[in-house]
Backbone as CSV, one residue per row, in Angstrom:
resi,resn,N_x,N_y,N_z,CA_x,CA_y,CA_z,C_x,C_y,C_z
1,MET,3.839,51.913,-29.518,4.070,51.953,-30.951,3.644,53.306,-31.484
2,ALA,4.341,53.805,-32.445,4.026,55.108,-33.026,2.718,55.010,-33.801
3,ALA,2.362,56.083,-34.469,1.136,56.091,-35.256,1.156,54.926,-36.238
4,LYS,0.019,54.268,-36.324,-0.044,53.092,-37.198,-0.101,53.538,-38.647
5,LYS,0.842,53.057,-39.434,0.797,53.347,-40.855,0.031,52.232,-41.539
6,LYS,-0.524,52.552,-42.674,-1.254,51.520,-43.407,-0.257,50.503,-43.929
7,ILE,-0.623,49.256,-43.791,0.237,48.175,-44.255,-0.566,47.354,-45.253
8,SER,0.077,46.923,-46.305,-0.630,46.129,-47.304,-0.864,44.721,-46.764
9,TYR,-1.828,44.064,-47.350,-2.140,42.685,-46.966,-0.901,41.815,-47.143
10,ARG,-0.240,41.975,-48.273,0.953,41.171,-48.581,2.054,41.392,-47.547
11,ASP,2.277,42.656,-47.175,3.308,42.958,-46.176,2.940,42.392,-44.807
12,ALA,1.656,42.472,-44.469,1.202,41.926,-43.188,1.420,40.420,-43.140
13,ILE,1.052,39.737,-44.206,1.237,38.275,-44.270,2.725,37.932,-44.190
14,SER,3.548,38.681,-44.888,4.996,38.427,-44.853,5.547,38.572,-43.442
15,GLU,5.103,39.614,-42.745,5.583,39.832,-41.380,5.109,38.712,-40.451
16,ILE,3.870,38.281,-40.642,3.350,37.163,-39.840,4.181,35.903,-40.094
17,GLU,4.447,35.613,-41.362,5.223,34.420,-41.713,6.635,34.481,-41.140
18,GLU,7.251,35.662,-41.194,8.604,35.809,-40.627,8.598,35.547,-39.126
19,THR,7.587,36.077,-38.449,7.492,35.888,-37.000,7.273,34.417,-36.666
20,ILE,6.405,33.764,-37.407,6.155,32.337,-37.169,7.435,31.534,-37.370
21,ALA,8.177,31.866,-38.419,9.440,31.163,-38.673,10.406,31.358,-37.511
22,CYS,10.481,32.572,-36.991,11.361,32.842,-35.850,10.939,32.029,-34.624
23,ILE,9.642,31.946,-34.404,9.137,31.173,-33.260,9.465,29.697,-33.445
24,GLU,9.210,29.181,-34.648,9.463,27.762,-34.916,10.943,27.411,-34.803
25,ASN,11.817,28.367,-35.113,13.258,28.127,-35.059,13.882,28.556,-33.730
26,ASP,13.025,28.850,-32.756,13.490,29.292,-31.433,14.446,30.475,-31.509
27,GLU,14.166,31.413,-32.398,15.025,32.586,-32.575,14.592,33.759,-31.697
28,LEU,13.464,33.630,-31.020,12.977,34.722,-30.171,13.195,34.375,-28.710
29,ASP,13.639,35.360,-27.950,13.729,35.116,-26.519,12.387,35.489,-25.876
30,VAL,12.244,35.175,-24.626,10.981,35.373,-23.922,10.558,36.838,-23.938
31,ASP,11.520,37.745,-23.837,11.202,39.172,-23.832,10.588,39.624,-25.158
32,GLU,11.050,39.054,-26.250,10.526,39.425,-27.569,9.221,38.715,-27.893
33,LEU,9.050,37.538,-27.347,7.931,36.684,-27.740,6.583,37.354,-27.548
34,SER,6.313,37.895,-26.376,4.994,38.489,-26.147,4.768,39.693,-27.054
35,GLN,5.813,40.469,-27.286,5.697,41.620,-28.186,5.375,41.162,-29.609
36,LYS,6.059,40.128,-30.058,5.843,39.621,-31.417,4.449,38.999,-31.559
37,VAL,4.013,38.269,-30.543,2.680,37.654,-30.598,1.609,38.748,-30.645
38,LYS,1.807,39.810,-29.886,0.863,40.932,-29.909,0.825,41.552,-31.298
39,ARG,1.987,41.751,-31.892,2.065,42.333,-33.237,1.361,41.430,-34.249
40,VAL,1.572,40.123,-34.156,0.914,39.194,-35.076,-0.600,39.286,-34.925
41,SER,-1.081,39.384,-33.688,-2.525,39.483,-33.494,-3.066,40.760,-34.135
42,GLU,-2.318,41.868,-34.051,-2.727,43.112,-34.710,-2.749,42.931,-36.231
43,LEU,-1.732,42.263,-36.752,-1.661,42.038,-38.200,-2.797,41.138,-38.673
44,LEU,-3.152,40.146,-37.868,-4.263,39.263,-38.243,-5.580,40.031,-38.320
45,VAL,-5.787,40.969,-37.415,-6.994,41.805,-37.460,-7.003,42.638,-38.743
46,ILE,-5.848,43.211,-39.084,-5.744,44.003,-40.313,-6.073,43.133,-41.528
47,CYS,-5.508,41.934,-41.576,-5.749,41.031,-42.707,-7.223,40.635,-42.782
48,LYS,-7.802,40.321,-41.644,-9.221,39.935,-41.616,-10.087,41.077,-42.132
49,ASP,-9.810,42.296,-41.676,-10.577,43.461,-42.126,-10.433,43.668,-43.629
50,LYS,-9.211,43.516,-44.136,-8.981,43.692,-45.569,-9.718,42.625,-46.379
51,LEU,-9.712,41.393,-45.897,-10.422,40.324,-46.598,-11.923,40.571,-46.610
52,GLN,-12.470,40.974,-45.474,-13.907,41.238,-45.398,-14.291,42.412,-46.296
53,SER,-13.484,43.452,-46.299,-13.735,44.616,-47.141,-13.691,44.238,-48.623
54,THR,-12.703,43.463,-48.985,-12.570,43.027,-50.377,-13.742,42.157,-50.783
55,GLU,-14.164,41.262,-49.895,-15.314,40.400,-50.185,-16.560,41.240,-50.460
56,LYS,-16.787,42.262,-49.636,-17.952,43.138,-49.836,-17.870,43.875,-51.164
57,GLU,-16.680,44.356,-51.504,-16.506,45.063,-52.774,-16.783,44.138,-53.959
58,VAL,-16.271,42.918,-53.886,-16.477,41.963,-54.974,-17.961,41.624,-55.091
59,GLU,-18.630,41.386,-53.967,-20.064,41.090,-53.998,-20.845,42.239,-54.623
60,LYS,-20.472,43.469,-54.259,-21.145,44.646,-54.817,-20.960,44.702,-56.330
61,ILE,-19.750,44.465,-56.799,-19.471,44.489,-58.235,-20.272,43.411,-58.945
62,LEU,-20.291,42.199,-58.371,-21.031,41.107,-58.997,-22.532,41.402,-59.023
63,ASN,-23.055,41.982,-57.969,-24.472,42.342,-57.935,-24.803,43.402,-58.983
64,GLU,-23.895,44.361,-59.162,-24.096,45.393,-60.177,-24.084,44.786,-61.568
65,MET,-23.276,43.768,-61.786,-23.206,43.109,-63.086,-24.511,42.362,-63.389
66,ASP,-25.159,41.861,-62.345,-26.399,41.103,-62.521,-27.599,42.008,-62.836
67,GLU,-27.457,43.286,-62.515,-28.594,44.208,-62.724,-28.772,44.574,-64.164
């Protein structure tokens, strides 16, 4: 894969949902399946990181409000 470009959380979720739909509808052949599953796992890591980062930012803001 080429250099990884930043992808938004929304775009990552959309791509994951599209891939899941393809799998559920048997639209992927065996050759594509492992590639798509690998991509989904990468997207899940991106989403998890974004959620954790956002949680920390929100906690920081709330803590600042309490001071």
